[in-house]
Coordinates of C-alpha atoms in Angstrom, one line a residue:
Chain S
M19 CA -34.6 -8.9 -26.0
A20 CA -31.6 -7.1 -26.9
R21 CA -30.9 -5.6 -23.7
R22 CA -31.6 -8.5 -21.5
L23 CA -28.7 -10.4 -23.8
T24 CA -26.0 -7.4 -23.1
R25 CA -27.3 -7.2 -19.2
L26 CA -26.4 -11.1 -19.2
L27 CA -23.1 -10.7 -21.0
S28 CA -22.2 -7.6 -18.8
K29 CA -23.1 -9.5 -15.7
Y30 CA -20.9 -12.5 -17.1
A31 CA -17.9 -10.1 -18.2
L32 CA -17.8 -8.8 -14.6
L33 CA -17.8 -12.2 -12.9
A34 CA -15.1 -14.3 -15.3
T35 CA -13.0 -10.8 -15.1
L36 CA -13.6 -10.9 -11.5
A37 CA -12.7 -14.8 -11.2
V38 CA -9.4 -14.5 -13.6
S39 CA -8.2 -11.6 -11.5
Y40 CA -8.7 -14.0 -8.1
L41 CA -7.1 -17.1 -10.0
F42 CA -3.5 -13.8 -10.8
L43 CA -3.9 -13.0 -7.2
Y44 CA -3.8 -16.6 -5.7
L45 CA -2.4 -18.4 -7.6
P46 CA 1.4 -17.7 -6.9
I47 CA 0.7 -18.3 -3.2
V48 CA -0.6 -21.5 -4.4
H49 CA 2.3 -22.4 -6.4
I50 CA 4.7 -21.5 -3.4
G51 CA 2.3 -23.3 -0.6
L52 CA 2.7 -26.5 -2.1
G53 CA 6.2 -26.5 -3.0
A54 CA 6.9 -25.3 0.8
F55 CA 5.0 -29.2 1.9
A56 CA 6.6 -30.6 -1.0
R57 CA 9.8 -32.8 -1.5
N58 CA 10.4 -31.7 -5.2
H59 CA 9.5 -27.9 -4.0
A60 CA 10.7 -26.2 -7.4
F61 CA 8.3 -28.2 -9.0
P62 CA 5.5 -30.0 -7.6
Y63 CA 3.3 -31.5 -9.6
P64 CA 2.4 -33.7 -9.0
P65 CA 3.6 -33.6 -4.2
R66 CA 5.4 -35.7 -2.8
W67 CA 4.6 -34.2 0.5
T68 CA 6.8 -34.1 3.3
L69 CA 7.5 -31.4 6.5
D70 CA 11.5 -30.9 5.9
T71 CA 11.3 -27.4 4.7
F72 CA 9.4 -26.3 8.3
G73 CA 10.7 -27.6 10.3
R74 CA 14.7 -26.2 9.3
L75 CA 12.8 -23.0 8.9
F76 CA 11.3 -23.1 12.7
A77 CA 14.9 -23.8 13.7
N78 CA 17.0 -21.7 12.3
S79 CA 17.7 -18.9 15.1
L80 CA 19.0 -15.9 12.3
Y81 CA 14.7 -16.2 11.3
Q82 CA 13.8 -16.7 15.0
S83 CA 15.5 -13.5 16.3
A84 CA 13.7 -11.8 12.3
F85 CA 10.6 -12.7 13.1
A86 CA 11.2 -11.4 17.1
N87 CA 12.3 -8.0 15.4
S88 CA 10.0 -7.4 12.7
L89 CA 6.7 -8.7 16.2
I90 CA 8.9 -5.3 18.4
L91 CA 9.1 -3.3 14.3
G92 CA 5.3 -3.7 13.3
I93 CA 3.8 -3.9 16.8
G94 CA 5.8 -0.4 17.3
A95 CA 5.0 1.2 14.9
G96 CA 2.0 0.2 14.9
A97 CA 0.8 1.4 18.2
L98 CA 2.7 4.5 17.5
S99 CA 1.5 5.5 14.8
T100 CA -2.8 4.7 15.9
A101 CA -2.4 6.8 18.9
L102 CA -0.4 9.6 16.2
A103 CA -3.7 9.0 13.5
A104 CA -6.4 9.4 16.6
A105 CA -5.4 12.6 17.6
A106 CA -5.0 13.5 13.9
T107 CA -7.9 13.5 13.1
L108 CA -9.8 13.5 16.1
G109 CA -8.0 17.5 15.5
L110 CA -9.1 16.9 12.0
M111 CA -12.4 16.1 12.4
R112 CA -13.4 18.9 15.9
H113 CA -10.7 21.6 15.9
A114 CA -9.0 22.4 12.5
G115 CA -11.2 25.3 11.8
R116 CA -10.0 26.9 8.8
R117 CA -7.0 25.5 9.1
T118 CA -8.3 21.6 7.9
G119 CA -6.9 21.7 4.4
F120 CA -3.4 22.9 5.4
Y121 CA -3.4 19.8 8.3
L122 CA -5.2 17.4 6.0
V123 CA -2.5 18.1 3.1
L124 CA 0.8 17.3 5.3
F125 CA -1.1 14.5 7.1
V126 CA -1.8 12.1 3.6
A127 CA 2.1 13.6 2.0
P128 CA 3.8 10.3 3.3
L129 CA 1.4 8.5 1.3
F130 CA 2.6 10.2 -2.3
V131 CA 6.5 10.1 -1.3
A132 CA 7.5 6.2 -2.4
E133 CA 8.8 3.2 0.4
V134 CA 12.0 3.4 -0.5
L135 CA 12.6 7.1 -0.2
L136 CA 11.2 6.9 2.7
G137 CA 14.3 5.1 4.0
I138 CA 17.1 6.6 2.3
A139 CA 16.1 10.5 3.4
S140 CA 15.7 9.2 7.4
L141 CA 18.9 7.0 6.6
I142 CA 20.5 10.8 4.9
F143 CA 18.9 12.5 7.9
N144 CA 20.1 9.8 10.8
G145 CA 23.0 9.1 10.0
L146 CA 24.7 11.8 8.3
F147 CA 23.3 14.8 10.2
L148 CA 22.1 13.5 13.5
E149 CA 25.6 10.5 13.3
L150 CA 22.8 8.2 14.6
Q151 CA 23.5 4.5 14.3
G152 CA 20.4 2.4 13.0
N153 CA 18.3 0.7 15.0
L154 CA 15.2 -0.6 16.1
V155 CA 13.2 3.3 17.4
S156 CA 15.1 4.7 14.6
A157 CA 13.2 2.1 12.1
I158 CA 9.7 2.5 14.4
L159 CA 10.2 6.2 14.4
A160 CA 10.2 5.7 10.5
N161 CA 7.7 3.3 10.0
A162 CA 5.8 5.0 11.6
V163 CA 5.6 8.1 9.3
H164 CA 4.5 5.9 6.3
C165 CA 1.7 4.0 8.8
F166 CA 0.5 7.2 10.1
S167 CA -1.7 8.2 6.9
Y168 CA -2.7 5.1 6.1
A169 CA -4.1 4.8 10.0
L170 CA -5.3 8.2 10.0
L171 CA -7.0 6.8 6.6
I172 CA -9.1 4.1 8.0
M173 CA -9.9 6.0 11.2
A174 CA -11.1 9.3 8.9
T175 CA -13.6 6.7 7.4
Q176 CA -14.5 5.0 10.7
L177 CA -15.4 8.3 12.2
Y178 CA -17.2 10.2 9.0
R179 CA -20.5 8.7 10.6
Y180 CA -19.5 9.7 13.5
D181 CA -22.3 12.0 15.8
W182 CA -20.2 14.4 17.5
R183 CA -23.3 15.1 19.2
L184 CA -22.9 12.4 21.9
D185 CA -20.0 14.2 22.8
D186 CA -21.5 17.7 23.3
A187 CA -24.2 15.8 25.5
A188 CA -22.1 14.2 27.9
M189 CA -20.6 17.7 28.4
V190 CA -23.5 19.3 28.9
F191 CA -24.0 16.7 31.6
G192 CA -20.7 17.7 33.1
A193 CA -18.1 14.9 31.8
S194 CA -14.9 17.1 31.6
P195 CA -13.5 15.8 27.9
L196 CA -11.0 13.0 29.0
R197 CA -14.2 11.4 31.0
T198 CA -16.2 12.0 27.7
F199 CA -13.6 10.4 25.7
F200 CA -12.2 7.7 27.7
E201 CA -17.0 7.3 28.1
V202 CA -18.3 8.7 25.1
T203 CA -15.9 8.3 22.4
L204 CA -13.6 5.7 22.7
P205 CA -16.0 2.7 23.0
L206 CA -17.9 3.7 19.8
I207 CA -15.1 4.2 17.3
W208 CA -12.3 0.9 18.5
P209 CA -13.2 -0.6 15.9
G210 CA -12.1 2.1 14.0
L211 CA -8.8 2.3 15.9
L212 CA -8.3 -2.0 16.4
G213 CA -8.5 -1.8 12.8
A214 CA -6.0 1.0 11.7
F215 CA -3.4 -0.4 14.4
V216 CA -3.8 -3.8 12.4
V217 CA -3.2 -2.6 9.1
T218 CA -0.7 -1.1 10.2
F219 CA 0.8 -3.6 12.5
I220 CA 1.2 -5.3 9.6
M221 CA 2.6 -3.0 7.3
A222 CA 5.3 -2.5 9.2
F223 CA 5.9 -5.9 10.0
N224 CA 6.0 -7.0 6.5
N225 CA 8.3 -3.8 5.1
L226 CA 12.0 -4.0 3.7
E227 CA 12.2 -0.6 2.2
I228 CA 11.6 1.6 5.4
S229 CA 13.3 -1.0 7.2
F230 CA 16.6 -1.8 6.0
Y231 CA 17.7 1.1 5.5
L232 CA 17.4 2.2 9.2
L233 CA 18.6 -1.0 11.1
G234 CA 21.6 -2.1 10.2
A235 CA 23.0 -5.7 10.5
T236 CA 19.4 -5.9 12.9
P237 CA 17.6 -8.6 11.3
T238 CA 14.0 -8.2 10.3
L239 CA 12.0 -11.2 8.4
P240 CA 11.4 -9.3 5.1
S241 CA 15.7 -8.6 5.2
V242 CA 16.5 -12.1 6.0
A243 CA 14.0 -13.4 3.3
W244 CA 15.6 -10.9 0.7
G245 CA 19.0 -11.5 1.9
A246 CA 17.9 -14.8 0.4
L247 CA 16.4 -14.3 -2.3
R248 CA 19.6 -12.5 -3.6
Y249 CA 21.0 -16.2 -3.8
G250 CA 18.4 -17.8 -5.0
V251 CA 15.5 -19.0 -4.1
K252 CA 15.7 -21.8 -1.0
P253 CA 12.6 -24.0 -0.4
E254 CA 12.9 -22.3 3.6
L255 CA 11.7 -19.5 2.1
Y256 CA 8.9 -21.1 0.3
A257 CA 7.9 -22.5 3.8
L258 CA 8.2 -18.8 5.6
A259 CA 5.7 -17.2 2.6
T260 CA 3.3 -19.8 3.4
A261 CA 3.3 -19.5 6.4
V262 CA 2.4 -15.9 7.2
N263 CA 0.1 -16.9 3.9
L264 CA -2.1 -19.2 6.0
V265 CA -2.2 -16.6 9.2
V266 CA -3.4 -14.1 6.8
V267 CA -6.2 -16.9 5.5
V268 CA -7.3 -18.1 8.7
G269 CA -7.6 -14.4 10.1
L270 CA -10.1 -14.2 7.5
A271 CA -12.1 -17.9 7.8
V272 CA -12.5 -16.5 10.9
M273 CA -14.2 -13.1 9.7
F274 CA -16.1 -16.0 7.5
V275 CA -17.3 -17.9 9.6
L276 CA -18.1 -14.8 12.7
M277 CA -20.6 -13.0 9.6
L278 CA -22.4 -16.2 8.1
T279 CA -23.1 -17.4 12.2
G280 CA -24.5 -13.3 12.5
K281 CA -22.2 -12.7 15.5
V282 CA -20.3 -9.6 13.4
A283 CA -22.1 -7.2 11.1
F284 CA -18.2 -5.9 10.2
G285 CA -19.9 -2.6 8.6
H286 CA -22.4 -4.2 6.7
R287 CA -26.1 -2.6 6.4
P288 CA -29.3 -3.8 5.0
E289 CA -29.9 -0.6 4.8
R290 CA -27.1 0.3 2.3
E291 CA -27.5 -3.0 0.5
R292 CA -27.7 -2.1 -3.0
A293 CA -25.2 0.4 -4.6
V294 CA -24.4 1.4 -8.4
Chain B
M25 CA -10.4 26.4 29.9
K26 CA -9.5 22.3 29.0
R27 CA -10.9 22.9 25.4
R28 CA -9.1 24.7 24.4
F29 CA -6.0 23.3 24.4
A30 CA -7.5 19.9 23.1
G31 CA -7.4 21.0 19.8
P32 CA -3.6 22.7 19.4
L33 CA -2.7 19.1 21.4
L34 CA -4.0 16.5 19.3
L35 CA -3.2 18.7 15.8
G36 CA 0.3 19.8 17.4
I37 CA 1.9 16.5 18.1
P38 CA 1.2 14.3 14.9
T39 CA 2.4 17.9 13.0
A40 CA 5.1 18.2 15.1
F41 CA 5.9 14.0 14.6
L42 CA 5.8 14.9 10.9
L43 CA 7.8 17.7 10.7
A44 CA 10.6 15.6 12.7
L45 CA 10.2 12.3 10.9
F46 CA 8.9 13.8 7.8
V47 CA 10.1 16.7 6.2
L48 CA 13.4 17.3 8.1
P49 CA 14.5 14.0 6.5
L50 CA 13.8 15.1 3.5
V51 CA 15.6 18.6 4.1
S52 CA 18.1 16.9 4.7
M53 CA 17.8 14.7 1.2
V54 CA 18.2 17.5 -0.3
V55 CA 21.0 19.8 1.4
L56 CA 22.9 15.9 0.2
S57 CA 21.6 16.0 -3.2
F58 CA 24.0 19.5 -3.8
W59 CA 27.0 17.7 -1.3
R60 CA 29.5 15.4 -3.3
T61 CA 31.0 12.3 -2.0
E62 CA 34.8 11.3 -2.3
N63 CA 36.3 7.7 -1.3
Y64 CA 32.8 6.7 0.8
H65 CA 33.3 10.0 2.7
I66 CA 30.5 13.3 2.2
V67 CA 32.2 16.2 1.5
Q68 CA 30.7 19.8 2.4
D69 CA 31.3 21.8 -0.8
W70 CA 28.3 23.2 -2.3
N71 CA 28.1 22.1 -6.2
L72 CA 25.5 21.3 -8.9
G73 CA 27.6 18.1 -10.2
N74 CA 25.8 15.5 -9.0
Y75 CA 22.7 17.1 -10.8
I76 CA 24.9 17.3 -13.9
T77 CA 25.9 13.9 -14.1
L78 CA 22.1 13.1 -13.9
A79 CA 21.4 15.1 -16.8
T80 CA 24.5 14.3 -18.8
G81 CA 24.8 10.6 -17.8
G82 CA 23.3 8.6 -20.3
A83 CA 21.9 5.8 -18.5
Y84 CA 20.4 8.0 -14.4
V85 CA 18.1 9.5 -18.3
T86 CA 17.3 6.0 -19.5
F87 CA 16.3 4.5 -16.7
L88 CA 14.3 7.3 -15.6
I89 CA 12.0 7.3 -18.9
R90 CA 11.6 3.8 -18.4
S91 CA 10.9 4.0 -15.3
L92 CA 7.5 6.7 -15.7
V93 CA 7.3 4.3 -19.2
M94 CA 6.4 1.7 -16.5
A95 CA 4.9 3.3 -14.0
S96 CA 1.6 4.8 -16.6
I97 CA 1.6 1.7 -18.6
V98 CA 0.9 -0.1 -14.7
S99 CA -0.9 2.4 -13.5
M100 CA -3.0 1.9 -16.3
V101 CA -3.9 -1.9 -16.3
S102 CA -4.3 -1.8 -13.1
V103 CA -6.8 0.8 -12.8
V104 CA -8.2 -0.9 -16.2
I105 CA -8.6 -4.7 -13.8
A106 CA -9.6 -2.9 -11.3
W107 CA -12.7 -0.8 -12.6
P108 CA -14.5 -4.7 -12.8
V109 CA -13.8 -6.6 -10.3
S110 CA -14.1 -3.2 -8.0
Y111 CA -18.2 -3.4 -10.0
A112 CA -18.6 -6.7 -9.9
I113 CA -18.0 -7.3 -6.2
I114 CA -20.6 -4.1 -4.7
L115 CA -23.0 -5.8 -7.8
Y116 CA -22.6 -9.3 -6.7
G117 CA -20.8 -9.1 -3.3
G118 CA -24.6 -9.0 -0.9
R119 CA -23.3 -9.1 2.3
Y120 CA -19.5 -10.1 2.3
R121 CA -18.8 -8.0 -0.2
L122 CA -15.9 -7.2 2.2
L123 CA -15.3 -9.8 2.0
F124 CA -14.5 -10.3 -1.6
T125 CA -12.7 -7.3 -0.8
L126 CA -10.6 -8.4 2.0
A127 CA -9.7 -11.8 -0.3
F128 CA -8.2 -8.7 -2.7
A129 CA -6.0 -7.7 0.1
V130 CA -4.5 -10.7 1.3
P131 CA -1.2 -11.1 -1.0
F132 CA -1.3 -7.0 -0.3
L133 CA -0.7 -8.0 3.4
T134 CA 2.0 -10.4 3.5
G135 CA 4.8 -8.4 1.9
E136 CA 6.5 -7.7 -1.3
V137 CA 9.3 -9.4 -0.8
L138 CA 7.2 -13.2 -0.2
R139 CA 4.7 -12.0 -3.2
V140 CA 8.2 -11.5 -5.4
I141 CA 9.2 -14.8 -4.4
A142 CA 5.6 -16.3 -4.8
L143 CA 5.7 -14.9 -8.2
Q144 CA 9.8 -16.1 -9.3
G145 CA 7.6 -18.8 -8.2
L146 CA 4.7 -18.6 -11.1
L147 CA 7.2 -16.9 -14.1
G148 CA 11.1 -18.4 -13.0
P149 CA 12.7 -20.1 -16.0
L150 CA 11.2 -23.1 -13.2
G151 CA 8.0 -21.4 -12.8
L152 CA 4.8 -22.4 -13.1
I153 CA 4.0 -21.4 -16.4
N154 CA 6.6 -22.9 -17.9
G155 CA 7.1 -25.5 -15.8
V156 CA 3.8 -26.9 -17.5
L157 CA 4.5 -25.3 -21.2
M158 CA 7.6 -27.7 -20.8
S159 CA 6.0 -30.7 -19.4
L160 CA 3.5 -30.4 -22.3
G161 CA 6.1 -30.3 -24.5
A162 CA 6.0 -26.5 -25.8
A163 CA 8.9 -23.7 -25.7
P164 CA 9.0 -22.1 -22.7
L165 CA 7.7 -18.2 -22.8
R166 CA 10.5 -16.0 -22.4
F167 CA 9.0 -12.6 -22.6
I168 CA 7.8 -13.3 -19.2
M169 CA 11.0 -14.6 -17.0
Y170 CA 13.7 -11.1 -16.5
T171 CA 12.3 -8.7 -18.8
N172 CA 10.4 -5.8 -18.3
V173 CA 7.1 -8.2 -19.3
A174 CA 7.8 -9.7 -16.4
S175 CA 8.6 -6.4 -13.8
A176 CA 5.1 -5.0 -15.3
I177 CA 3.6 -8.7 -14.5
G178 CA 4.8 -8.9 -11.0
L179 CA 4.3 -4.1 -10.5
V180 CA 0.3 -5.2 -11.2
Y181 CA 0.1 -7.9 -9.0
L182 CA 2.5 -6.2 -6.4
Y183 CA 0.0 -2.7 -6.8
L184 CA -3.4 -3.8 -8.2
P185 CA -4.9 -4.5 -4.3
I186 CA -4.6 -1.0 -3.4
V187 CA -6.0 0.2 -7.1
V188 CA -8.8 -2.0 -6.5
T189 CA -9.6 -1.0 -2.5
V190 CA -9.6 2.7 -3.9
I191 CA -12.0 2.1 -6.6
Y192 CA -14.3 0.0 -4.9
L193 CA -14.4 2.7 -1.3
S194 CA -15.1 5.2 -3.7
L195 CA -18.2 3.2 -5.1
L196 CA -19.4 2.2 -1.9
N197 CA -19.2 5.6 -0.8
F198 CA -21.6 6.8 -4.0
D199 CA -24.9 7.2 -3.9
A200 CA -26.0 4.7 -6.2
R201 CA -30.0 7.0 -6.1
L202 CA -27.9 9.0 -9.1
I203 CA -28.2 6.1 -11.7
D204 CA -31.9 5.0 -11.1
A205 CA -32.1 8.7 -12.0
A206 CA -30.6 9.5 -14.6
K207 CA -32.2 5.3 -16.1
I208 CA -35.6 7.2 -15.5
F209 CA -34.2 9.7 -17.1
G210 CA -34.2 7.5 -19.9
A211 CA -30.5 6.9 -20.2
S212 CA -29.6 3.3 -21.9
P213 CA -27.4 1.5 -19.0
A214 CA -23.8 2.7 -20.5
R215 CA -24.4 6.4 -21.0
A216 CA -25.8 6.5 -17.3
F217 CA -22.2 4.7 -16.3
F218 CA -20.2 7.4 -18.7
E219 CA -21.7 10.3 -18.1
V220 CA -22.9 9.6 -14.0
T221 CA -20.8 7.0 -12.3
W222 CA -17.5 7.3 -14.3
P223 CA -17.1 10.9 -13.3
L224 CA -17.9 11.1 -9.9
N225 CA -15.4 7.9 -9.4
L226 CA -13.0 9.8 -11.0
F227 CA -12.0 11.4 -8.1
G228 CA -11.2 8.0 -6.3
T229 CA -9.5 6.8 -9.8
L230 CA -7.2 9.2 -9.5
I231 CA -6.3 7.8 -6.6
G232 CA -5.6 5.1 -6.9
F233 CA -4.5 5.7 -9.9
A234 CA -1.1 7.3 -8.2
L235 CA -1.3 5.1 -5.5
C236 CA 0.5 2.8 -8.2
F237 CA 1.9 5.1 -9.7
I238 CA 4.6 6.4 -7.1
P239 CA 5.9 3.1 -5.5
C240 CA 6.0 1.9 -9.3
L241 CA 8.2 3.9 -10.1
S242 CA 10.5 4.0 -7.3
A243 CA 10.6 0.2 -7.3
T244 CA 13.5 -1.6 -6.8
L245 CA 12.4 -5.7 -6.0
A246 CA 10.3 -6.0 -8.6
P247 CA 13.1 -5.2 -11.2
R248 CA 16.1 -6.6 -9.5
F249 CA 14.1 -10.3 -9.4
L250 CA 11.8 -10.1 -12.2
G251 CA 13.6 -7.9 -14.7
G252 CA 17.0 -8.9 -16.9
P253 CA 19.5 -6.8 -18.0
N254 CA 17.4 -4.2 -19.7
G255 CA 15.4 -4.3 -16.5
T256 CA 17.1 -2.1 -14.4
L257 CA 15.1 1.3 -13.3
Y258 CA 15.1 3.8 -11.8
G259 CA 14.3 3.7 -8.2
M260 CA 16.9 0.4 -7.9
A261 CA 19.3 2.5 -9.9
M262 CA 18.9 4.8 -6.4
A263 CA 19.1 2.1 -4.7
Q264 CA 22.6 0.5 -5.6
Q265 CA 24.4 4.0 -4.4
F266 CA 23.3 3.9 -1.6
G267 CA 24.9 0.1 -1.1
E268 CA 26.8 -1.5 -3.8
S269 CA 28.6 1.8 -4.5
G270 CA 28.5 4.2 -1.5
T271 CA 28.1 7.1 -3.1
W272 CA 25.2 8.5 -0.7
A273 CA 25.2 12.3 -2.6
L274 CA 24.5 11.1 -5.5
G275 CA 21.8 8.9 -4.3
A276 CA 20.3 11.6 -2.8
A277 CA 19.8 13.9 -6.3
M278 CA 18.8 11.0 -7.3
G279 CA 15.7 10.9 -4.3
V280 CA 15.5 14.5 -5.4
V281 CA 14.4 14.0 -9.0
L282 CA 12.7 11.7 -7.8
F283 CA 10.6 12.9 -5.6
L284 CA 10.0 16.1 -7.7
T285 CA 9.0 13.7 -10.4
S286 CA 5.9 12.3 -8.8
I287 CA 5.4 15.5 -7.8
L288 CA 4.5 16.8 -10.7
A289 CA 3.2 13.3 -12.2
V290 CA -0.1 13.5 -9.5
L291 CA -0.4 17.4 -10.2
A292 CA -0.6 17.1 -12.9
V293 CA -3.0 14.3 -13.1
C294 CA -5.1 16.3 -9.9
L295 CA -4.7 19.5 -12.3
K296 CA -7.3 17.6 -15.1
V297 CA -9.6 17.4 -12.1
D298 CA -12.5 19.2 -11.6
L299 CA -13.0 18.6 -7.9
R300 CA -16.9 19.6 -7.6
R301 CA -17.7 18.3 -11.0
T302 CA -15.6 14.3 -9.3
G303 CA -18.5 14.5 -6.5
F304 CA -16.2 16.3 -3.9
T305 CA -18.0 17.3 -0.9
G306 CA -15.4 19.6 0.9
L307 CA -13.6 17.5 3.8
G308 CA -16.3 15.1 5.0
R309 CA -17.1 17.5 8.5
G310 CA -20.3 17.4 9.3

């Protein structure tokens, strides 16, 4: 009896913590979301609806060019770090041999160096020692360093259970390594690649601290938002944050519908249902 | 024949990339920290002046200690919150576990600046909490706006999703049959947790701790926009050397100190842990 009571209590305590944490995470987002759509944006309760702020946001040419730059930065750094991390993961799992430890430490080291340090160090290296002006290319390269480790980890968790005997089988039947890669390995590991690209794209797209030091005067979405924040929050920033949040939430909603209809399982395996 | 080139190529290109764009910049930061800046120009004479300034200028030591305290508190609070959260998701998430975890990552995916803006909407003088309090006729809470408490709340908000994700992954890869075994042999749920679940997930917990600690230690945004006049943290002071004051050499020395501090903190945490006992089984190559 007492045991059942403690069990029930611990269940509700856990669920309550979960609920409070979600509330803590989403309350500010919902608050500024209301602010973006409301005429009384500072304290939008009850909101008087308007779409003016979005109109001003999308008409603003500074935000437009910043968005384009962020997009280039995100795609460039995402693609580069995903490709490099794919090579590194395959090499680490198949070819590293006794030096695995060394490579692993080198490859995950960027995780343990703060973004702002990476930005400053790259600024010193580029600006002082190579005497290069900041530009999009150097920003893409510096972001790719940071994204590389995340991409590596995402792919490593996906490839952890990959059956390398499939590759060996293809080779035994006479396929060249390249052909094996494109006809056997790639079709099986692409979800990992895609996941790594999406996450690294988002990270580079949103990055302020690395990009800021390497871009000079080129605006990106985070740096424009940062500049506007310094001079007091404007309703346009609420609208910008809300627009970005909406894109992410819609993505998750699509995933939810796909899971609900059973089209995609996203790694959910019934045989691993019971954990802990 | 081709197979012999595959390994060096696959490992060599990322290694070269990291050496050129990760290690070399860090080395050049160390080199610069031994030079000095005069009127916005770098003077190449080797000296320890920057480090002497950092050690004797009281403000920098204060900033560093304040940052260390702040990062430790924030990381511990995040771990304490993240454990029940990930545990609840694992236990009751069912087939939508991944979605619950991703829902935690949504704020993380929207960028630090936009989240600081959202936080100002929550904690600021005109924000949600104080707005509600004032419209109810109560006095606004002073300690949650432009104070160290506000910075700490902001940092927990910023980095909690990372910790939750890491601990969730650790729990997901943990073999639940071990708990069943412990219970069959008569352990109470609490004892099974503290003698099986906790030590076997300690490695994941520590990684989560470190991944929260490091960005907190060098935080620049949250203290600037949420912290008050007494809220300057080390990372923010360092960033200012490259912006407003233009003293790059001193900033580089601060960077070196910050880098060494975070490495030392991570090593101190890792050395306390017996990897075998945390269920670390090598590098996952089967």
